[in-house]
Coordinates of C-alpha atoms in Angstrom, one line a residue:
X9 CA 0.0 0.0 0.1
X10 CA 1.5 3.3 -1.0
X11 CA -0.3 6.1 0.8
X12 CA -0.8 9.5 -0.8
X13 CA -0.8 12.3 1.6
X14 CA -3.5 14.8 0.5
X15 CA -4.0 17.4 3.1
X16 CA -2.8 18.5 6.5
X17 CA -4.9 20.2 9.2
X18 CA -4.8 20.9 12.9
X19 CA -6.8 18.8 15.3
X20 CA -7.6 18.9 19.0
X21 CA -5.1 17.4 21.3
X22 CA -4.4 13.6 20.9
X23 CA -5.9 12.5 24.1
X24 CA -9.1 14.3 23.5
X25 CA -9.7 12.7 20.2
X26 CA -8.5 9.3 21.3
X27 CA -11.4 8.8 23.8
X28 CA -13.6 5.7 24.1
X29 CA -16.0 5.0 21.2
X30 CA -18.7 2.5 21.0
X31 CA -17.6 -0.4 18.8
X32 CA -19.0 -1.9 15.6
X33 CA -20.9 -5.1 16.3
X34 CA -18.0 -7.5 15.8
X35 CA -18.5 -8.8 19.2
X36 CA -17.1 -12.3 19.0
X37 CA -16.4 -13.7 22.4
X38 CA -16.6 -17.6 22.7
X39 CA -16.0 -20.2 25.2
X40 CA -12.5 -21.6 25.5
X41 CA -13.8 -24.7 23.6
X42 CA -15.1 -24.6 20.1
X43 CA -16.4 -27.6 18.3
X44 CA -15.9 -27.7 14.6
X45 CA -16.3 -31.3 13.7
X46 CA -16.3 -31.9 9.9
X47 CA -18.6 -34.8 10.5
X48 CA -21.5 -32.4 11.3
X49 CA -25.0 -33.5 10.2
X50 CA -25.7 -29.9 9.1
X51 CA -27.3 -29.9 5.6
X52 CA -24.9 -28.2 3.2
X53 CA -25.9 -25.1 1.2
X54 CA -27.1 -25.8 -2.4
X55 CA -24.1 -23.7 -3.4
X56 CA -21.7 -21.3 -1.4
X57 CA -22.9 -17.9 -0.7
X58 CA -20.3 -15.1 -1.0
X59 CA -20.2 -11.7 0.6
X60 CA -17.2 -10.7 -1.5
X61 CA -16.0 -12.5 -4.6
X62 CA -14.0 -10.8 -7.3
X63 CA -15.9 -10.5 -10.5
X64 CA -19.4 -11.1 -9.1
X65 CA -22.0 -8.5 -9.9
X66 CA -22.0 -5.5 -7.5
X67 CA -19.2 -7.0 -5.5
X68 CA -19.1 -5.1 -2.2
X69 CA -15.4 -5.4 -2.1
X70 CA -15.3 -3.6 -5.5
X71 CA -12.9 -6.0 -7.3
X72 CA -13.4 -7.4 -10.8
X73 CA -12.2 -10.9 -11.7
X74 CA -8.6 -9.7 -11.8
X75 CA -8.8 -7.8 -8.5
X76 CA -9.0 -4.3 -10.0
X77 CA -11.7 -1.8 -9.3
X78 CA -15.1 -3.0 -10.5
X79 CA -16.4 0.5 -10.1
X80 CA -13.9 3.3 -10.8
X81 CA -13.9 6.8 -9.3
X82 CA -11.5 9.4 -8.1
X83 CA -11.3 7.6 -4.8
X84 CA -11.5 3.7 -4.3
X85 CA -14.6 2.9 -2.4
X86 CA -16.4 -0.3 -1.2
X87 CA -20.2 -0.9 -1.0
X88 CA -22.9 -2.2 1.2
X89 CA -25.4 -4.9 0.0
X90 CA -28.3 -3.6 2.0
X91 CA -28.3 0.1 2.2
X92 CA -26.3 0.6 -1.2
X93 CA -24.2 3.1 0.4
X94 CA -20.4 3.3 -0.3
X95 CA -17.3 4.4 1.7
X96 CA -13.7 5.0 1.1
X97 CA -10.9 3.1 2.9
X98 CA -8.5 6.1 3.3
X99 CA -7.0 6.8 6.7
X100 CA -6.6 10.0 8.7
X101 CA -3.1 9.8 10.3
X102 CA -3.3 11.6 13.7
X103 CA 0.2 12.7 15.0
X104 CA 1.0 13.2 18.5
X105 CA 0.9 16.9 18.3
X106 CA -2.6 16.8 17.0
X107 CA -1.9 17.5 13.2
X108 CA -3.5 15.2 10.6
X109 CA -2.7 13.9 7.2
X110 CA -4.9 11.9 5.0
X111 CA -3.4 8.9 3.4
X112 CA -5.4 7.5 0.5
X113 CA -5.7 3.8 0.0
X114 CA -4.1 2.7 -3.3
X115 CA -6.6 1.3 -5.6
X116 CA -5.9 -2.4 -6.3
X117 CA -4.3 -3.3 -9.7
X118 CA -4.2 -6.9 -10.6
X119 CA -3.0 -8.0 -7.1
X120 CA -0.8 -11.1 -7.4
X121 CA -2.2 -13.0 -4.3
X122 CA -5.6 -13.7 -2.8
X123 CA -7.1 -13.3 0.7
X124 CA -9.7 -15.7 2.1
X125 CA -11.3 -14.0 5.1
X126 CA -13.9 -15.3 7.6
X127 CA -15.4 -12.6 9.8
X128 CA -16.2 -13.1 13.5
X129 CA -19.5 -13.2 15.3
X130 CA -21.5 -10.2 14.0
X131 CA -25.1 -11.5 13.3
X132 CA -27.4 -10.5 16.2
X133 CA -29.8 -13.3 15.2
X134 CA -29.4 -16.3 13.0
X135 CA -28.9 -15.6 9.3
X136 CA -31.1 -17.0 7.9
X137 CA -33.6 -17.1 10.8
X138 CA -34.5 -20.7 9.9
X139 CA -31.3 -22.8 10.3
X140 CA -32.9 -26.0 9.0
X141 CA -32.2 -27.4 5.6
X142 CA -30.0 -25.7 3.2
X143 CA -31.6 -22.2 3.3
X144 CA -28.8 -19.7 2.4
X145 CA -27.7 -16.7 4.5
X146 CA -28.1 -13.3 3.1
X147 CA -25.2 -10.7 2.9
X148 CA -25.9 -7.8 5.3
X149 CA -24.3 -4.5 5.9
X150 CA -23.0 -5.5 9.3
X151 CA -20.9 -8.3 7.8
X152 CA -19.3 -6.1 5.1
X153 CA -18.7 -3.4 7.7
X154 CA -16.8 -5.8 9.9
X155 CA -14.9 -7.1 6.8
X156 CA -13.9 -3.6 5.8
X157 CA -13.0 -2.7 9.4
X158 CA -10.6 -5.7 9.7
X159 CA -9.1 -6.4 6.4
X160 CA -10.4 -3.7 4.0
X161 CA -7.2 -2.1 3.6
X162 CA -5.6 -5.3 2.4
X163 CA -7.8 -4.9 -0.8
X164 CA -5.0 -3.1 -2.2
X165 CA -2.7 -6.1 -2.1
X166 CA -5.0 -9.2 -2.7
X167 CA -8.1 -10.3 -4.2
X168 CA -10.6 -10.6 -1.4
X169 CA -12.8 -13.6 -1.0
X170 CA -15.3 -13.6 1.9
X171 CA -17.8 -16.4 2.3
X172 CA -21.2 -15.7 3.9
X173 CA -21.7 -18.4 6.4
X174 CA -24.4 -19.7 8.8
X175 CA -22.6 -18.7 12.0
X176 CA -23.6 -18.9 15.6
X177 CA -25.3 -15.6 16.3
X178 CA -24.6 -13.4 19.3
X179 CA -27.6 -14.5 21.4
X180 CA -26.1 -18.0 21.5
X181 CA -22.5 -17.0 21.8
X182 CA -23.3 -14.5 24.6
X183 CA -26.1 -16.5 26.2
X184 CA -24.0 -17.4 29.3
X185 CA -22.8 -20.8 27.8
X186 CA -19.4 -21.6 29.1
X187 CA -19.1 -25.0 27.5
X188 CA -18.6 -26.2 24.1
X189 CA -20.0 -24.1 21.2
X190 CA -20.9 -26.0 18.1
X191 CA -19.5 -24.0 15.1
X192 CA -19.8 -27.1 12.7
X193 CA -22.6 -25.5 10.5
X194 CA -20.7 -22.5 9.7
X195 CA -17.4 -24.3 9.4
X196 CA -19.0 -26.6 6.8
X197 CA -20.1 -23.5 4.8
X198 CA -16.7 -22.1 4.9
X199 CA -15.2 -25.6 3.6
X200 CA -17.8 -25.5 0.9
X201 CA -16.8 -22.0 -0.1
X202 CA -13.2 -22.9 -0.1
X203 CA -13.7 -26.1 -2.3
X204 CA -15.3 -23.7 -4.8
X205 CA -12.6 -21.1 -4.4
X206 CA -9.9 -23.6 -4.8
X207 CA -11.4 -25.4 -7.8
X208 CA -12.5 -22.3 -9.9
X209 CA -11.0 -19.0 -8.4
X210 CA -7.6 -19.9 -7.2
X211 CA -6.6 -20.6 -10.7
X212 CA -5.1 -17.3 -12.0
X213 CA -7.2 -16.1 -14.9
X214 CA -4.1 -15.1 -16.8
X215 CA -1.4 -17.6 -16.1
X216 CA -3.7 -20.7 -15.5
X217 CA -1.7 -21.5 -12.3
X218 CA -2.7 -21.7 -8.7
X219 CA -2.2 -18.5 -6.7
X220 CA -0.8 -17.9 -3.2
X221 CA -3.5 -17.3 -0.6
X222 CA -3.7 -15.7 2.8
X223 CA -6.2 -17.1 5.3
X224 CA -7.5 -14.3 7.6
X225 CA -9.9 -14.7 10.4
X226 CA -11.1 -13.6 13.8
X227 CA -12.7 -15.3 16.6
X228 CA -15.6 -17.6 15.3
X229 CA -14.1 -17.1 11.9
X230 CA -10.7 -18.1 13.1
X231 CA -12.2 -21.3 14.6
X232 CA -13.9 -22.0 11.4
X233 CA -10.6 -21.6 9.5
X234 CA -8.8 -23.9 12.0
X235 CA -11.3 -26.6 10.9
X236 CA -10.7 -25.8 7.3
X237 CA -7.0 -26.2 7.7
X238 CA -7.3 -29.4 9.7
X239 CA -9.9 -31.0 7.1
X240 CA -8.7 -29.5 3.8
X241 CA -5.1 -28.1 3.9
X242 CA -2.8 -29.7 6.3
X243 CA -3.0 -33.0 4.6
X244 CA -3.1 -31.7 1.1
X245 CA 0.5 -30.8 -0.1
X246 CA -0.6 -28.8 -3.1
X247 CA -2.8 -26.5 -0.9
X248 CA -0.3 -26.3 1.7
X249 CA 2.4 -25.1 -0.7
X250 CA 0.1 -22.3 -1.7
X251 CA -0.7 -21.1 1.8
X252 CA 1.2 -17.8 2.4
X253 CA 0.1 -17.3 5.9
X254 CA -2.8 -18.1 8.2
X255 CA -3.7 -15.1 10.4
X256 CA -6.0 -16.5 13.1
X257 CA -6.7 -13.9 15.6
X258 CA -8.9 -14.1 18.7
X259 CA -9.0 -17.8 18.9
X260 CA -6.8 -20.2 20.7
X261 CA -4.2 -22.1 18.7
X262 CA -3.0 -24.8 21.1
X263 CA 0.6 -26.1 21.1
X264 CA 2.6 -28.4 23.3
X265 CA 4.8 -26.2 25.6
X266 CA 7.8 -25.0 23.8
X267 CA 6.9 -26.3 20.4
X268 CA 6.0 -24.6 17.1
X269 CA 3.6 -27.4 16.0
X270 CA 1.6 -30.3 17.4
X271 CA 3.4 -33.3 15.9
X272 CA 1.8 -36.4 17.5
X273 CA -0.1 -34.4 20.1
X274 CA -3.7 -35.0 19.6
X275 CA -4.7 -32.0 21.7
X276 CA -2.8 -29.5 19.6
X277 CA -4.7 -27.4 17.0
X278 CA -2.4 -28.4 14.2
X279 CA -0.2 -31.4 13.7
X280 CA 2.2 -30.1 10.9
X281 CA 1.4 -26.4 10.3
X282 CA 3.9 -24.5 12.3
X283 CA 3.5 -21.1 14.1
X284 CA 5.4 -18.4 12.5
X285 CA 8.9 -17.9 14.1
X286 CA 12.1 -16.2 13.0
X287 CA 15.6 -16.6 14.6
X288 CA 16.7 -13.0 13.9
X289 CA 16.6 -10.1 11.5
X290 CA 18.8 -11.8 9.0
X291 CA 16.7 -14.9 8.8
X292 CA 14.1 -15.0 5.9
X293 CA 10.5 -14.1 6.6
X294 CA 8.5 -17.4 7.2
X295 CA 5.6 -18.3 4.9
X296 CA 3.1 -21.3 5.2
X297 CA 2.7 -20.7 8.9
X298 CA 0.3 -19.4 11.5
X299 CA 0.1 -16.0 13.1
X300 CA -2.2 -16.0 16.1
X301 CA -2.7 -13.9 19.3
X302 CA -5.4 -12.5 21.5
X303 CA -4.9 -9.0 23.1
X304 CA -5.3 -8.0 26.8
X305 CA -3.9 -5.3 29.1
X306 CA -3.0 -7.1 32.3
X307 CA -1.4 -5.4 35.3
X308 CA 2.4 -6.0 35.7
X309 CA 3.1 -9.4 37.0
X310 CA -0.4 -10.7 36.6
X311 CA -1.4 -13.7 34.5
X312 CA -4.8 -13.9 32.7
X313 CA -7.6 -14.6 35.2
X314 CA -9.2 -18.0 34.9
X315 CA -12.2 -16.4 33.5
X316 CA -10.2 -15.3 30.4
X317 CA -12.0 -16.7 27.3
X318 CA -8.8 -16.6 25.2
X319 CA -5.1 -17.3 26.1
X320 CA -5.8 -19.9 28.6
X321 CA -5.1 -23.7 28.5
X322 CA -3.8 -26.7 30.6
X323 CA -0.5 -27.1 32.1
X324 CA 1.0 -29.3 29.3
X325 CA 0.1 -26.9 26.4
X326 CA 0.1 -23.2 25.6
X327 CA -1.8 -20.9 23.4
X328 CA 0.2 -19.5 20.5
X329 CA 1.2 -15.8 20.5
X330 CA 2.9 -14.2 17.6
X331 CA 3.8 -10.6 17.8
X332 CA 3.4 -9.4 14.2
X333 CA 5.7 -6.4 14.7
X334 CA 8.4 -8.5 16.2
X335 CA 8.2 -11.1 13.5
X336 CA 8.5 -8.3 10.8
X337 CA 11.8 -7.1 12.2
X338 CA 13.1 -10.5 13.5
X339 CA 12.9 -9.8 17.2
X340 CA 11.8 -12.3 19.8
X341 CA 8.0 -12.3 20.3
X342 CA 8.6 -11.3 23.8
X343 CA 10.2 -8.1 22.6
X344 CA 8.2 -4.8 23.4
X345 CA 7.6 -3.3 20.0
X346 CA 5.7 -0.2 18.9
X347 CA 2.4 -1.0 17.0
X348 CA 0.1 1.4 15.0
X349 CA -3.5 1.3 15.8
X350 CA -5.8 1.8 12.8
X351 CA -9.4 2.3 14.0
X352 CA -12.5 2.3 11.9
X353 CA -14.5 5.5 11.9
X354 CA -18.2 6.2 11.6
X355 CA -17.6 6.3 7.8
X356 CA -16.9 2.5 7.9
X357 CA -19.2 1.4 10.8
X358 CA -22.2 3.6 10.1
X359 CA -22.4 4.0 13.9
X360 CA -23.4 7.5 15.1
X361 CA -20.9 7.2 18.0
X362 CA -18.0 6.5 15.7
X363 CA -15.0 8.9 15.6
X364 CA -15.8 12.1 13.6
X365 CA -13.3 11.7 10.8
X366 CA -14.2 12.0 7.1
X367 CA -12.1 8.9 6.2
X368 CA -12.8 5.2 6.8
X369 CA -10.0 4.9 9.3
X370 CA -8.0 6.9 11.7
X371 CA -4.3 5.9 12.5
X372 CA -2.4 6.5 15.7
X373 CA 1.3 6.2 15.1
X374 CA 3.3 5.5 18.1
X375 CA 0.3 5.2 20.4
X376 CA 0.6 1.6 21.5
X377 CA 3.2 -1.1 22.4
X378 CA 2.8 -4.9 22.1
X379 CA 4.6 -7.9 23.5
X380 CA 3.9 -11.6 23.9
X381 CA 3.9 -12.6 27.4
X382 CA 2.6 -15.3 29.8
X383 CA 3.3 -17.9 32.4
X384 CA 2.0 -20.8 34.4
X385 CA -0.1 -21.1 37.6
X386 CA -1.9 -23.9 39.3
X387 CA -4.8 -23.6 36.9
X388 CA -2.7 -24.0 33.7
X389 CA -0.8 -21.7 31.2
X390 CA -1.7 -18.2 29.9
X391 CA -0.2 -16.5 26.8
X392 CA -1.4 -13.4 25.2
X393 CA -0.4 -10.2 23.3
X394 CA 0.0 -7.6 26.0
X395 CA -1.0 -4.0 24.8
X396 CA 0.4 -1.0 26.4
X397 CA 0.2 2.8 25.7
X398 CA -2.8 4.6 24.8
X399 CA -5.3 1.8 25.3
X400 CA -8.1 4.2 25.8
X401 CA -8.5 3.8 22.0
X402 CA -10.1 0.4 22.7
X403 CA -13.9 0.3 22.2
X404 CA -16.1 -1.2 24.9
X405 CA -16.3 -5.1 24.8
X406 CA -19.4 -6.8 26.1
X407 CA -18.8 -9.9 28.2
X408 CA -16.4 -11.0 30.9
X409 CA -12.9 -12.5 30.1
X410 CA -12.7 -10.9 26.7
X411 CA -9.9 -8.6 27.2
X412 CA -9.4 -6.3 24.2
X413 CA -10.9 -8.8 21.9
X414 CA -12.9 -6.5 19.8
X415 CA -9.8 -4.7 18.6
X416 CA -7.5 -7.7 18.1
X417 CA -7.1 -6.7 14.5
X418 CA -7.1 -2.9 14.9
X419 CA -4.4 -2.6 17.6
X420 CA -1.7 -3.8 15.3
X421 CA -3.5 -3.3 12.0
X422 CA -0.5 -1.6 10.2
X423 CA 1.9 -4.4 11.3
X424 CA -0.6 -7.1 10.3
X425 CA -1.1 -5.6 6.8
X426 CA 2.7 -5.0 6.4
X427 CA 3.3 -8.7 7.4
X428 CA 0.7 -9.9 5.0
X429 CA 2.3 -7.9 2.2
X430 CA 5.9 -9.1 3.2
X431 CA 5.0 -12.8 3.4
X432 CA 3.2 -12.5 0.1
X433 CA 6.4 -11.1 -1.5
X434 CA 8.4 -13.8 0.1
X435 CA 6.1 -16.4 -1.1
X436 CA 6.0 -15.0 -4.7
X437 CA 9.9 -14.9 -4.8
X438 CA 9.9 -18.7 -4.4
X439 CA 7.1 -19.5 -6.7
X440 CA 8.1 -17.9 -10.1
X441 CA 7.9 -21.1 -12.0
X442 CA 4.8 -23.2 -13.2
X443 CA 3.2 -23.9 -9.8
X444 CA 0.1 -25.8 -10.5

C-alpha cells in the first residue's frame, strides 16, 4: 500500500480525540472450547454464498475478476449490500501533536495473491432465521462493515474472497454458555466456499496457475478456519504449498509447551502447520505458517484470570502468541515493539458514535506497544499479546474475560497488513515457475 498524503490540518489534542467510542458489532467472544467437527450433520448449502468474490455482480469489495476496481472513481470505495451506500478506505493519520494527514488507499491493480477472510460473530440473530435445511444466508451491511474494518485495507494487495456463512449468532455466543460451542454448520459453509474457491477461483485467470492465498480470520471465523486447515489443507501438499500465511486472531491455537507445532499431540490445534517464528533479522521471513494472538492489558506481573476466554489452556500446553511487529523485524516475540492502531470511523461502521473523521479509518502512530507474554499457575498456562500505551483507544467489549478482543485486528493493523504484504512477496519470490 502506498499512501498518498493529500491534506494537512490541525486537530484537537491527541488524548481528547482518542477517547472511548462504541464499537462496531463484531462482538465475538466465545468459550474456550469450540467444536468444529467436519462430521457435522448440518445440511450443506445448495451452493456457497459469497459476501465478496472478485468478478461477481455488485461485489461489495469492489474488485473485478482480476482484482482491479469494479467501479472506478476518483477514490477507491467499497459498497454495502443492503443500504447501497459506499465508503472509502482512506485513513486520517493523527500525529501526537494533533496534526493530521490523509493517506489515500491505493486502488488495487491486478494484485498477485488472494485473501480468504472469515469474519467473526456479527449476526445479532441467526442468518437465515430458519437454520434448518440448506436455506442460504443473506449478505448484510454489518458483515461487510466488519470485513472492511478488519481487512479492508488489504484489498490493495490481494483479491478478497469472503464467504457468507451460517454462524452462531450473538444471542447464542453470549447466552451465558461457558461450555462447548458448536460451530460446525458455519465451518461446513466455509469449507464448501473454500472448495469452490480452490477449484475455480484460485486458478489465475491469466497464467492458469494456482495462486498464493492468505487465510484471515477473527474469533468464530478463526475457529472455522482452524477446521478448514485441519480438514482440507494440512494433509493436502498442493494446498499447503500455496498457503502464504494463516492469520487466526482471537481464537486459541493450542501447542505443546515450547513447540511450534503439534506433531503427534492429539490435543494440539495443528499437527504439521507451524506457528510463524524467526530466529533473527537476517533470517528469511517465514511463510506457510500461522500468526495467532489475543490481546489483553494485564497489570504487571499478573497472569490472565481463569475467566479469560482466550489465552488460557492446561499445564502441558500453551496458546500461541505471535507478535506481528516483532516477526517483521526479526525480534523475539517477547520483545516490546511499537504498533500502530488503525481504528474504523463512523464512515466505515455507520455508527453514530464513531470517531468524527471523514475517512474510513484513523491511524495513531506511536500510540501503542505490544509484546507476547505469559506464564503458568496452578490452573494452567496463559499466553497473550500484551498491549500498552494509549489503550483508551479500545472500544467497549461486552462480556467477561474478553480482554481487548474486539480490537485484536485494529491494535496492530499496520503491522498485520505489512506482514501480509511481506509474506506475500516472500512467497512470490519462491514461486516464479509453473506452480500448479
